[in-house]
Amino acid sequence: MAGSHGTKDGEGREEPRVRLPQLRLDELLEELQARIDAARGTRDRVHSLLEAVLSVGRELDLEQALHSIVEAAAALVDAEYAALGVIGPDGKRLSAFHTVGVSEEQIARIGPYPEGHGILGELIRHPEPLRLAKLSQHPASYGFPPHHPPMNSFLGVPIRVREQVFGNLYLTEKRGGAEFDEEDESVLSTLAVAAGVAIDNARLYEESRLRERWLRANAEITHSLMSGVERSEVLGLLADRAREITQASLVAVAMPVEDTGSLTVELATGADADRHRGQVLPVEGTLVGEAYASAAPVTSLDVLADDRVALLSGRLSGLGPAVAVPIGTGVEGVRGVVLLVREAGETVFSEKDIEPLKGFAAQAAVAMELAERRQDAEQIAVLQDRDRIARDLHDLAIQRLFATGMTLQSAGRFIEHREAAERVVRAVDDLDETIKIIRSTIFGLRSREDGSAGAGLRARVVRAVGEVAPVLGFAPSVRMEGLLDTDVPRETADHVVAVLSEALTNVARHARADRTDVVLATDGHEVRLTVTDNGVGLPEGGRRSGLRNMAERAEQLGGELETLTPAHGGTTLVWRVPVGQQ
């Protein structure tokens, strides 16, 4: 019945009905919808996090992996700006910086990337998650550089690779003006763990590829050695491969100059290689000299700021980190030094770079050892052949000529015609002269390689410059090119050394210079000596006896002497003579 408040039982009695409280159904439905939305949002965020982890984990290229990590971090916490700072070897500064949200034009206006001061340094010093509602309120904050976009909210977490802090993720400006919350911190910390694994994988992959390239280069060097390739070609191949694998801008190979305490750059490849090739460097006080003397690798953070890099000024512009690695092991076994220089701003040479370089340099030592042994074997063969020729000339040719002369001399007594008798006498005299020439040739064949020829031209030039340096008050720079010890005959080499000594003495006496450059070069056709100073130049009407002596030496050998006065002052002397068989 309408309006009744109960129901009847089987006997007709009424039972009271339970009264439910009046709920606000609209509010209940709204709360239920909110919880459903929150659950859906959490599900979507977890899904996004899983996608980000998978995306980051797929990258094997380290640089691309780092960029993917920054992009994923910004998307996960809805940040307008994101950055990943890689901590350098010293553990105190950032060595690399990857950003999202800032354009290239903005970066150019802001200036160099941060090194890890202020808030960024706080995370380096204390590698724990850091969440701030306003950056400027933190004690470590000291503002932004000009043209930097405004940033308020901040969230930073460290990235660890095998328990070591690799770098930090920095997120700023949560979209919508909100602050980063605990959930953002948790999501970003989870991504940082996945990022550490991805970075470690990318590093291992990079190391395996690098190891493969070194092995391939070593196999190429070994094949060249077994094929009998000349030492210079093997060293050139070694320098090219080392430059490619280490991403160096310049590679130079310096070899010792006998009995001079100096090294000469025998080979160079890369940036301005021609300007470095042939330069003479002292062992004491130089980067390559230190590696040569210590028989151990020596590094430099910046060659432009390193006093040990004794190369001519301006030759290393744009270059930065360097390493000098000895060729060979042990003080007595070092045969030279290979120098690798990267561009300014590139990473310094680490132990991972240097270790394979040491093995590669050992390959160079083997190349030189084999080349020398092969050259010694060829030299022994030549000497043996000379001995055979000398023996044959002495035992056969001279004896026959002597016998022929004796026969003619005896026959001459029976010739009555005066003119015919005179011809026979002249023939006997010619035979005697021929025998003398042959004897002289035999002596030359047997004594040419006994060391009496003295030191090579390169060593003599370095010594001549060293002897004049105390008089000058400074050490001239020396550069030598070409096969000077091979293509320049002994007599011409004597003139070269004499002219060089006289030219440097004239600079010391008259030029009042504080810089002198010496360049000695040969192309197999002529040898050219150039001596340049920044002094007062040639005085008008001054004594020219020294120049006259140098000019006469050049004329004797079919060459010439030229003196120039550059527009910027000083004097340039060019002495050139032909070389060939003399």
Coordinates of C-alpha atoms in Angstrom, one line a residue:
M1 CA 0.0 0.0 0.0
A2 CA 1.1 3.4 -0.8
G3 CA 2.9 5.1 2.0
S4 CA 3.5 1.9 4.0
H5 CA 6.8 1.7 5.7
G6 CA 7.0 -2.1 6.0
T7 CA 6.2 -5.4 4.5
K8 CA 4.0 -8.2 5.8
D9 CA 5.3 -11.6 6.8
G10 CA 3.5 -14.9 6.2
E11 CA 1.3 -14.3 9.1
G12 CA 0.3 -10.8 8.0
R13 CA 2.6 -8.9 10.4
E14 CA 4.6 -5.9 9.1
E15 CA 8.4 -5.8 9.3
P16 CA 10.3 -2.4 9.5
R17 CA 12.4 -1.6 6.3
V18 CA 16.1 -0.5 6.7
R19 CA 16.5 3.3 6.0
L20 CA 19.6 4.1 3.9
P21 CA 21.3 7.4 4.4
Q22 CA 20.8 10.0 1.7
L23 CA 24.1 10.1 -0.2
R24 CA 25.0 13.0 -2.6
L25 CA 25.1 10.8 -5.7
D26 CA 26.6 13.6 -7.9
E27 CA 29.6 14.1 -5.6
L28 CA 30.1 10.3 -5.3
L29 CA 30.1 10.0 -9.1
E30 CA 32.6 12.9 -9.4
E31 CA 34.9 11.4 -6.9
L32 CA 34.7 8.0 -8.6
Q33 CA 35.4 9.7 -12.0
A34 CA 38.4 11.5 -10.5
R35 CA 39.9 8.2 -9.1
I36 CA 39.3 6.6 -12.5
D37 CA 41.1 9.5 -14.2
A38 CA 44.0 9.3 -11.7
A39 CA 44.3 5.6 -12.2
R40 CA 44.2 6.1 -16.0
G41 CA 46.8 8.9 -15.7
T42 CA 49.0 6.7 -13.6
R43 CA 48.6 3.9 -16.1
D44 CA 49.4 6.2 -19.0
R45 CA 52.4 7.6 -17.1
V46 CA 53.7 4.1 -16.3
H47 CA 53.2 3.2 -20.0
S48 CA 55.1 6.3 -21.0
L49 CA 57.9 5.5 -18.6
L50 CA 58.1 1.9 -20.0
E51 CA 58.2 3.3 -23.6
A52 CA 61.0 5.8 -22.6
V53 CA 63.0 3.0 -21.0
L54 CA 62.7 0.9 -24.1
S55 CA 63.5 3.8 -26.4
V56 CA 66.6 4.7 -24.4
G57 CA 67.7 1.1 -24.1
R58 CA 67.6 0.6 -27.9
E59 CA 70.3 3.2 -28.6
L60 CA 73.9 1.9 -29.0
D61 CA 75.5 5.2 -30.1
L62 CA 76.5 7.0 -26.9
E63 CA 75.8 10.5 -28.1
Q64 CA 72.4 9.5 -29.5
A65 CA 71.6 7.6 -26.3
L66 CA 72.3 10.7 -24.2
H67 CA 70.1 12.9 -26.4
S68 CA 67.3 10.3 -26.2
I69 CA 67.5 10.3 -22.4
V70 CA 67.1 14.1 -22.2
E71 CA 64.1 14.1 -24.6
A72 CA 62.5 11.2 -22.6
A73 CA 63.0 13.0 -19.3
A74 CA 61.4 16.3 -20.5
A75 CA 58.4 14.4 -21.8
L76 CA 57.9 12.3 -18.7
V77 CA 57.7 15.2 -16.2
D78 CA 56.3 17.7 -18.7
A79 CA 59.3 20.1 -18.3
E80 CA 59.9 22.9 -20.8
Y81 CA 63.7 22.7 -20.5
A82 CA 65.9 19.6 -19.9
A83 CA 69.6 19.0 -19.9
L84 CA 72.1 16.2 -19.2
G85 CA 75.5 17.2 -17.9
V86 CA 78.3 14.7 -18.2
I87 CA 80.9 14.9 -15.3
G88 CA 84.5 15.2 -16.5
P89 CA 87.4 13.0 -15.4
D90 CA 88.3 15.3 -12.5
G91 CA 84.8 14.6 -10.9
K92 CA 84.3 18.3 -10.3
R93 CA 83.2 19.9 -13.6
L94 CA 80.9 19.1 -16.5
S95 CA 82.8 18.0 -19.6
A96 CA 79.7 17.8 -21.9
F97 CA 76.2 19.2 -21.9
H98 CA 73.1 18.0 -23.9
T99 CA 70.0 20.2 -23.9
V100 CA 66.4 20.1 -25.0
G101 CA 64.1 23.2 -25.2
V102 CA 66.8 25.8 -26.0
S103 CA 67.4 26.7 -29.7
E104 CA 70.8 26.9 -31.3
E105 CA 70.4 30.7 -31.6
Q106 CA 69.7 31.0 -27.9
I107 CA 72.7 28.8 -27.0
A108 CA 74.9 31.0 -29.2
R109 CA 73.6 34.2 -27.5
I110 CA 74.0 32.7 -24.0
G111 CA 77.6 31.6 -24.6
P112 CA 79.7 28.6 -23.4
Y113 CA 77.9 25.7 -21.7
P114 CA 78.0 25.7 -17.9
E115 CA 80.9 23.9 -16.2
G116 CA 79.0 22.9 -13.1
H117 CA 78.8 25.9 -10.7
G118 CA 75.8 27.0 -8.7
I119 CA 72.8 24.6 -8.5
L120 CA 74.4 22.3 -11.2
G121 CA 77.5 22.0 -9.0
E122 CA 75.4 21.2 -6.0
L123 CA 74.2 18.0 -7.6
I124 CA 77.8 17.1 -8.5
R125 CA 79.0 17.6 -4.9
H126 CA 75.9 15.9 -3.5
P127 CA 74.6 13.3 -6.0
E128 CA 71.1 13.0 -4.6
P129 CA 67.7 14.0 -6.1
L130 CA 67.1 17.8 -5.7
R131 CA 63.6 19.4 -6.1
L132 CA 63.1 23.1 -5.8
A133 CA 60.0 25.3 -6.2
K134 CA 62.1 28.3 -7.1
L135 CA 65.7 28.1 -8.2
S136 CA 66.7 31.6 -7.0
Q137 CA 65.8 30.7 -3.3
H138 CA 68.5 28.1 -3.0
P139 CA 71.8 29.2 -1.3
A140 CA 73.9 27.8 -4.1
S141 CA 72.1 29.8 -6.8
Y142 CA 73.7 32.9 -8.2
G143 CA 71.6 33.8 -11.2
F144 CA 71.8 33.2 -15.0
P145 CA 74.0 34.7 -17.7
P146 CA 72.5 37.3 -20.1
H147 CA 70.0 36.1 -22.7
H148 CA 69.2 33.0 -20.6
P149 CA 65.5 32.1 -20.5
P150 CA 63.8 32.5 -17.1
M151 CA 63.6 29.3 -15.0
N152 CA 61.9 28.8 -11.7
S153 CA 60.9 25.2 -10.8
F154 CA 63.7 22.7 -10.8
L155 CA 64.2 18.9 -10.5
G156 CA 67.6 17.2 -10.7
V157 CA 68.6 13.6 -10.3
P158 CA 72.0 11.8 -10.7
I159 CA 72.7 9.1 -13.3
R160 CA 74.9 6.3 -12.0
V161 CA 76.8 3.8 -14.2
R162 CA 78.1 0.9 -12.2
E163 CA 78.0 2.8 -8.9
Q164 CA 79.8 5.7 -10.4
V165 CA 78.1 9.0 -11.1
F166 CA 78.2 9.6 -14.8
G167 CA 76.3 12.8 -14.9
N168 CA 73.1 14.6 -13.9
L169 CA 69.6 15.2 -15.3
Y170 CA 68.4 18.8 -14.9
L171 CA 64.7 19.6 -15.5
T172 CA 63.3 23.1 -15.2
E173 CA 60.0 25.0 -15.7
K174 CA 57.2 22.4 -15.4
R175 CA 54.5 23.4 -17.9
G176 CA 51.4 25.2 -16.6
G177 CA 53.4 26.9 -13.8
A178 CA 53.1 23.9 -11.5
E179 CA 55.9 22.5 -9.3
F180 CA 57.6 19.2 -9.7
D181 CA 56.1 16.7 -7.2
E182 CA 57.3 13.5 -5.6
E183 CA 55.8 11.4 -8.4
D184 CA 57.9 13.4 -10.9
E185 CA 61.0 12.7 -8.8
S186 CA 60.2 9.0 -8.6
V187 CA 59.6 8.7 -12.4
L188 CA 62.8 10.6 -13.2
S189 CA 64.8 8.6 -10.8
T190 CA 63.5 5.4 -12.4
L191 CA 64.5 6.8 -15.9
A192 CA 67.9 7.6 -14.5
V193 CA 68.5 4.0 -13.5
A194 CA 67.5 2.9 -17.0
A195 CA 69.7 5.6 -18.5
G196 CA 72.7 4.3 -16.5
V197 CA 72.2 0.8 -18.0
A198 CA 71.8 2.3 -21.5
I199 CA 74.9 4.4 -21.2
D200 CA 76.9 1.4 -19.9
N201 CA 75.7 -0.7 -22.9
A202 CA 76.5 2.1 -25.4
R203 CA 80.0 2.5 -23.8
L204 CA 80.7 -1.3 -24.1
Y205 CA 79.5 -1.3 -27.7
E206 CA 81.7 1.7 -28.4
E207 CA 84.7 0.1 -26.8
S208 CA 84.2 -3.2 -28.7
R209 CA 84.0 -1.3 -32.0
L210 CA 87.1 0.7 -31.1
R211 CA 88.9 -2.5 -30.2
E212 CA 87.9 -4.0 -33.5
R213 CA 89.3 -1.0 -35.4
W214 CA 92.6 -1.2 -33.6
L215 CA 92.9 -4.9 -34.4
R216 CA 92.1 -4.2 -38.0
A217 CA 94.7 -1.5 -38.1
N218 CA 97.3 -3.8 -36.4
A219 CA 96.6 -6.4 -39.0
E220 CA 97.1 -3.9 -41.8
I221 CA 100.4 -2.8 -40.3
T222 CA 101.6 -6.4 -39.9
H223 CA 100.6 -7.2 -43.6
S224 CA 102.7 -4.2 -44.7
L225 CA 105.7 -5.4 -42.7
M226 CA 105.5 -8.9 -44.1
S227 CA 105.2 -7.4 -47.6
G228 CA 108.6 -5.6 -47.2
V229 CA 107.1 -2.1 -47.4
E230 CA 109.6 0.7 -46.7
R231 CA 109.8 2.1 -43.2
S232 CA 108.5 5.6 -44.2
E233 CA 105.4 4.0 -45.7
V234 CA 104.7 1.9 -42.7
L235 CA 105.1 4.9 -40.4
G236 CA 102.8 6.9 -42.6
L237 CA 100.1 4.2 -42.5
L238 CA 100.5 4.0 -38.8
A239 CA 100.1 7.8 -38.4
D240 CA 97.0 7.9 -40.6
R241 CA 95.3 5.0 -38.8
A242 CA 96.1 6.4 -35.4
R243 CA 94.7 9.8 -36.4
E244 CA 91.5 8.3 -37.8
I245 CA 90.8 6.0 -34.8
T246 CA 91.6 8.6 -32.0
Q247 CA 89.9 11.4 -34.0
A248 CA 93.1 13.5 -33.7
S249 CA 93.5 16.6 -35.8
L250 CA 97.3 16.3 -36.2
V251 CA 99.7 13.3 -35.9
A252 CA 103.5 13.8 -36.0
V253 CA 106.3 11.2 -35.7
A254 CA 109.6 12.6 -34.3
M255 CA 112.9 10.7 -34.6
P256 CA 116.2 11.3 -32.8
V257 CA 119.0 13.0 -34.6
E258 CA 122.2 11.1 -33.8
D259 CA 124.5 12.5 -31.1
T260 CA 122.7 15.9 -30.9
G261 CA 120.1 15.5 -28.1
S262 CA 117.4 16.6 -30.6
L263 CA 114.4 15.1 -32.4
T264 CA 113.3 15.9 -35.9
V265 CA 109.7 15.6 -37.1
E266 CA 110.2 13.0 -39.8
L267 CA 106.5 12.6 -40.7
A268 CA 103.3 14.5 -40.0
T269 CA 99.7 14.1 -41.2
G270 CA 96.6 16.1 -40.6
A271 CA 96.1 19.8 -39.9
D272 CA 99.0 21.9 -41.4
A273 CA 101.1 18.8 -41.6
D274 CA 103.6 20.4 -44.1
R275 CA 104.4 23.2 -41.6
H276 CA 105.4 20.7 -38.9
R277 CA 107.3 18.2 -41.1
G278 CA 111.1 18.5 -40.7
Q279 CA 111.1 20.6 -37.6
V280 CA 113.9 20.0 -35.1
L281 CA 113.0 19.9 -31.4
P282 CA 115.2 19.6 -28.3
V283 CA 114.7 16.6 -26.1
E284 CA 115.0 18.7 -22.9
G285 CA 112.0 20.8 -22.0
T286 CA 109.6 19.6 -24.8
L287 CA 106.5 17.3 -24.7
V288 CA 107.9 14.8 -27.2
G289 CA 111.3 15.0 -25.6
E290 CA 109.8 14.1 -22.2
A291 CA 108.1 11.1 -23.7
Y292 CA 111.3 10.1 -25.5
A293 CA 113.5 10.4 -22.3
S294 CA 111.1 8.8 -19.9
A295 CA 110.0 6.0 -22.3
A296 CA 106.4 6.6 -21.1
P297 CA 103.3 8.5 -22.5
V298 CA 103.0 12.2 -21.7
T299 CA 99.7 14.1 -22.0
S300 CA 98.9 17.8 -22.3
L301 CA 95.5 19.3 -21.6
D302 CA 96.0 22.2 -24.0
V303 CA 99.1 22.5 -26.3
L304 CA 98.5 26.3 -26.7
A305 CA 99.0 26.8 -22.9
D306 CA 101.8 24.2 -22.5
D307 CA 105.4 25.5 -22.3
R308 CA 106.6 22.0 -23.2
V309 CA 105.2 22.2 -26.8
A310 CA 108.2 23.8 -28.5
L311 CA 106.6 24.2 -31.9
L312 CA 106.7 27.5 -33.8
S313 CA 104.1 30.0 -32.7
G314 CA 100.9 30.0 -34.7
R315 CA 101.4 26.4 -35.9
L316 CA 99.0 24.9 -33.4
S317 CA 96.2 27.4 -33.5
G318 CA 92.8 25.7 -33.1
L319 CA 94.4 22.7 -31.4
G320 CA 94.0 21.5 -27.8
P321 CA 94.6 18.2 -25.9
A322 CA 97.6 16.1 -26.9
V323 CA 99.5 12.9 -26.0
A324 CA 103.1 11.9 -26.9
V325 CA 103.7 8.1 -27.0
P326 CA 107.2 6.6 -27.3
I327 CA 107.8 4.2 -30.1
G328 CA 109.4 1.2 -28.4
T329 CA 109.9 0.3 -24.8
G330 CA 112.7 0.9 -22.3
V331 CA 115.1 3.9 -22.4
E332 CA 117.5 2.1 -24.8
G333 CA 114.7 0.8 -27.0
V334 CA 112.9 4.1 -27.7
R335 CA 113.2 4.8 -31.4
G336 CA 111.1 7.9 -31.6
V337 CA 107.8 9.5 -30.5
V338 CA 104.3 9.7 -32.0
L339 CA 102.5 12.9 -31.1
L340 CA 98.7 13.1 -31.4
V341 CA 96.8 16.4 -31.0
R342 CA 93.0 16.9 -31.0
E343 CA 91.1 20.1 -31.8
A344 CA 90.5 22.7 -29.1
G345 CA 87.5 21.8 -27.0
E346 CA 87.7 18.0 -27.7
T347 CA 88.1 15.5 -24.8
V348 CA 91.5 14.9 -23.3
F349 CA 93.3 11.6 -24.1
S350 CA 92.3 9.1 -21.4
E351 CA 93.9 5.9 -20.4
K352 CA 91.5 4.0 -22.7
D353 CA 92.9 6.1 -25.6
I354 CA 96.5 5.7 -24.6
E355 CA 96.6 2.0 -23.9
P356 CA 95.9 0.8 -27.5
L357 CA 98.2 3.6 -28.7
K358 CA 101.1 2.1 -26.8
G359 CA 100.5 -1.2 -28.5
F360 CA 100.3 0.6 -31.9
A361 CA 103.5 2.4 -31.2
A362 CA 105.1 -0.9 -30.4
Q363 CA 104.1 -2.0 -33.9
A364 CA 105.9 1.0 -35.2
A365 CA 109.1 -0.1 -33.3
V366 CA 108.8 -3.5 -34.9
A367 CA 108.4 -1.9 -38.3
M368 CA 111.6 0.1 -37.8
E369 CA 113.5 -2.9 -36.4
L370 CA 112.5 -5.0 -39.4
A371 CA 113.3 -2.2 -41.9
E372 CA 116.7 -1.8 -40.3
R373 CA 117.4 -5.5 -40.3
R374 CA 116.4 -5.7 -44.0
Q375 CA 118.5 -2.6 -44.8
D376 CA 121.5 -4.2 -42.9
A377 CA 121.0 -7.4 -44.9
E378 CA 120.9 -5.5 -48.2
Q379 CA 124.0 -3.5 -47.1
I380 CA 125.9 -6.7 -46.3
A381 CA 124.9 -8.0 -49.8
V382 CA 126.2 -4.8 -51.4
L383 CA 129.4 -5.0 -49.4
Q384 CA 129.9 -8.6 -50.3
D385 CA 129.3 -7.7 -54.0
R386 CA 131.8 -4.9 -53.8
D387 CA 134.4 -7.2 -52.2
R388 CA 133.8 -9.7 -55.1
I389 CA 134.2 -6.9 -57.7
A390 CA 137.3 -5.6 -56.0
R391 CA 138.8 -9.1 -55.8
D392 CA 138.0 -9.8 -59.5
L393 CA 139.4 -6.4 -60.5
H394 CA 142.6 -7.1 -58.5
D395 CA 143.0 -10.7 -59.5
L396 CA 141.9 -10.6 -63.1
A397 CA 141.7 -7.1 -64.7
I398 CA 144.8 -5.6 -63.1
Q399 CA 146.9 -8.7 -63.8
R400 CA 145.8 -8.8 -67.4
L401 CA 146.4 -5.1 -67.9
F402 CA 149.8 -5.4 -66.2
A403 CA 150.7 -8.4 -68.5
T404 CA 149.5 -6.5 -71.6
G405 CA 151.6 -3.5 -70.6
M406 CA 154.7 -5.6 -70.1
T407 CA 154.2 -7.3 -73.5
L408 CA 153.8 -3.9 -75.2
Q409 CA 156.8 -2.6 -73.4
S410 CA 158.9 -5.6 -74.5
A411 CA 157.6 -5.3 -78.1
G412 CA 158.4 -1.6 -78.2
R413 CA 162.1 -2.4 -78.3
F414 CA 161.7 -4.2 -81.7
I415 CA 159.8 -1.4 -83.4
E416 CA 162.1 0.7 -85.6
H417 CA 159.6 3.2 -86.7
R418 CA 159.9 6.1 -84.3
E419 CA 156.3 7.3 -84.4
A420 CA 155.0 3.8 -83.9
A421 CA 157.3 3.2 -81.0
E422 CA 156.1 6.5 -79.4
R423 CA 152.5 5.3 -79.7
V424 CA 153.3 2.0 -78.0
V425 CA 155.0 4.0 -75.1
R426 CA 151.9 6.1 -74.8
A427 CA 149.7 3.0 -74.7
V428 CA 151.8 1.6 -71.9
D429 CA 151.5 4.8 -70.0
D430 CA 147.7 4.7 -70.5
L431 CA 147.6 1.2 -69.2
D432 CA 149.6 2.3 -66.1
E433 CA 147.2 5.1 -65.5
T434 CA 144.2 2.7 -65.9
I435 CA 145.8 0.4 -63.4
K436 CA 146.0 3.3 -60.9
I437 CA 142.4 4.2 -61.5
I438 CA 141.3 0.6 -60.9
R439 CA 143.4 0.4 -57.7
S440 CA 141.8 3.6 -56.5
T441 CA 138.3 2.2 -57.3
I442 CA 139.2 -1.0 -55.4
F443 CA 140.2 1.1 -52.4
G444 CA 137.0 3.1 -52.6
L445 CA 134.9 -0.1 -52.8
R446 CA 136.5 -1.5 -49.7
S447 CA 136.6 1.6 -47.6
R448 CA 133.4 3.5 -48.4
E449 CA 131.3 1.8 -45.7
D450 CA 133.9 1.8 -42.9
G451 CA 132.4 4.9 -41.2
S452 CA 135.1 7.3 -42.4
A453 CA 132.5 9.4 -44.2
G454 CA 131.5 10.9 -40.8
A455 CA 128.0 11.8 -39.5
G456 CA 125.1 12.6 -41.8
L457 CA 124.2 16.1 -42.9
R458 CA 121.1 16.3 -40.6
A459 CA 123.2 15.7 -37.5
R460 CA 126.0 18.1 -38.6
V461 CA 123.4 20.9 -39.2
V462 CA 121.9 20.4 -35.7
R463 CA 125.3 20.5 -34.1
A464 CA 126.3 23.7 -36.1
V465 CA 123.1 25.5 -34.9
G466 CA 123.7 24.3 -31.3
E467 CA 127.3 25.7 -31.4
V468 CA 126.1 29.2 -32.5
A469 CA 123.1 29.4 -30.2
P470 CA 125.2 30.6 -27.2
V471 CA 126.6 33.5 -29.3
L472 CA 123.1 34.4 -30.6
G473 CA 121.6 34.3 -27.2
F474 CA 118.7 32.1 -28.3
A475 CA 118.1 28.8 -30.1
P476 CA 117.2 29.2 -33.8
S477 CA 114.3 27.1 -35.0
V478 CA 115.4 24.4 -37.5
R479 CA 113.4 22.6 -40.1
M480 CA 114.8 19.9 -42.5
E481 CA 113.1 18.2 -45.4
G482 CA 114.0 15.5 -47.9
L483 CA 116.7 12.8 -48.0
L484 CA 119.5 15.1 -46.9
D485 CA 121.8 12.3 -45.8
T486 CA 121.3 10.4 -49.0
D487 CA 120.9 12.9 -51.8
V488 CA 123.5 15.5 -50.8
P489 CA 127.1 14.5 -51.6
R490 CA 129.8 14.8 -48.9
E491 CA 131.5 17.7 -50.6
T492 CA 128.3 19.7 -51.0
A493 CA 127.4 18.8 -47.4
D494 CA 130.7 20.4 -46.2
H495 CA 129.8 23.6 -48.0
V496 CA 126.2 23.6 -46.6
V497 CA 127.6 23.4 -43.0
A498 CA 130.2 26.1 -43.7
V499 CA 127.6 28.5 -45.2
L500 CA 125.1 27.8 -42.3
S501 CA 127.8 28.6 -39.7
E502 CA 128.8 31.8 -41.5
A503 CA 125.2 32.9 -41.9
L504 CA 124.4 32.4 -38.3
T505 CA 127.6 34.1 -37.2
N506 CA 126.7 37.1 -39.3
V507 CA 123.3 37.2 -37.6
A508 CA 124.9 37.2 -34.2
R509 CA 127.4 39.9 -35.1
H510 CA 125.4 42.4 -37.2
A511 CA 121.6 41.6 -37.2
R512 CA 120.6 42.4 -33.6
A513 CA 117.8 39.8 -34.0
D514 CA 115.9 37.8 -31.4
R515 CA 114.6 35.2 -33.8
T516 CA 116.2 33.1 -36.6
D517 CA 114.6 30.4 -38.7
V518 CA 116.8 27.8 -40.5
V519 CA 115.2 25.6 -43.3
L520 CA 117.3 23.0 -45.2
A521 CA 115.6 21.0 -47.9
T522 CA 116.4 18.9 -50.9
D523 CA 114.1 17.5 -53.6
G524 CA 116.9 15.2 -55.1
H525 CA 117.8 17.9 -57.7
E526 CA 119.0 20.7 -55.6
V527 CA 119.7 21.5 -51.9
R528 CA 118.4 24.8 -50.6
L529 CA 119.4 26.5 -47.3
T530 CA 117.3 29.4 -46.1
V531 CA 118.3 31.5 -43.1
T532 CA 115.8 34.2 -42.0
D533 CA 116.1 36.7 -39.1
N534 CA 114.0 39.6 -37.8
G535 CA 117.0 41.9 -37.3
V536 CA 118.0 45.3 -38.7
G537 CA 118.6 44.0 -42.3
L538 CA 121.7 44.5 -44.5
P539 CA 123.3 47.9 -43.9
E540 CA 124.1 50.1 -46.9
G541 CA 127.8 50.0 -47.8
G542 CA 128.6 47.5 -45.1
R543 CA 131.3 44.8 -45.4
R544 CA 130.1 41.9 -47.6
S545 CA 133.1 39.6 -47.3
G546 CA 131.0 36.9 -45.6
L547 CA 128.3 37.1 -48.3
R548 CA 131.0 37.0 -51.0
N549 CA 132.5 33.8 -49.5
M550 CA 129.0 32.1 -49.5
A551 CA 128.4 33.2 -53.1
E552 CA 131.7 31.8 -54.2
R553 CA 130.9 28.5 -52.6
A554 CA 127.6 28.4 -54.4
E555 CA 129.2 29.3 -57.8
Q556 CA 131.8 26.5 -57.4
L557 CA 129.0 24.0 -57.2
G558 CA 127.0 25.6 -60.0
G559 CA 124.5 27.3 -57.7
E560 CA 123.7 30.8 -56.5
L561 CA 123.2 32.9 -53.4
E562 CA 120.2 35.3 -53.0
T563 CA 119.6 37.8 -50.2
L564 CA 116.2 39.4 -49.6
T565 CA 114.9 42.1 -47.3
P566 CA 111.2 41.4 -46.5
A567 CA 108.8 44.3 -46.1
H568 CA 108.4 43.5 -42.4
G569 CA 112.2 43.8 -41.8
G570 CA 115.1 41.5 -41.2
T571 CA 117.0 39.5 -43.8
T572 CA 116.4 36.3 -45.7
L573 CA 119.4 34.4 -47.2
V574 CA 118.8 31.6 -49.7
W575 CA 121.7 29.5 -50.8
R576 CA 121.0 26.8 -53.4
V577 CA 123.1 24.4 -55.4
P578 CA 122.4 21.4 -57.6
V579 CA 123.0 17.9 -56.2
G580 CA 123.7 14.7 -58.1
Q581 CA 126.5 12.3 -58.8
Q582 CA 129.8 14.0 -58.0

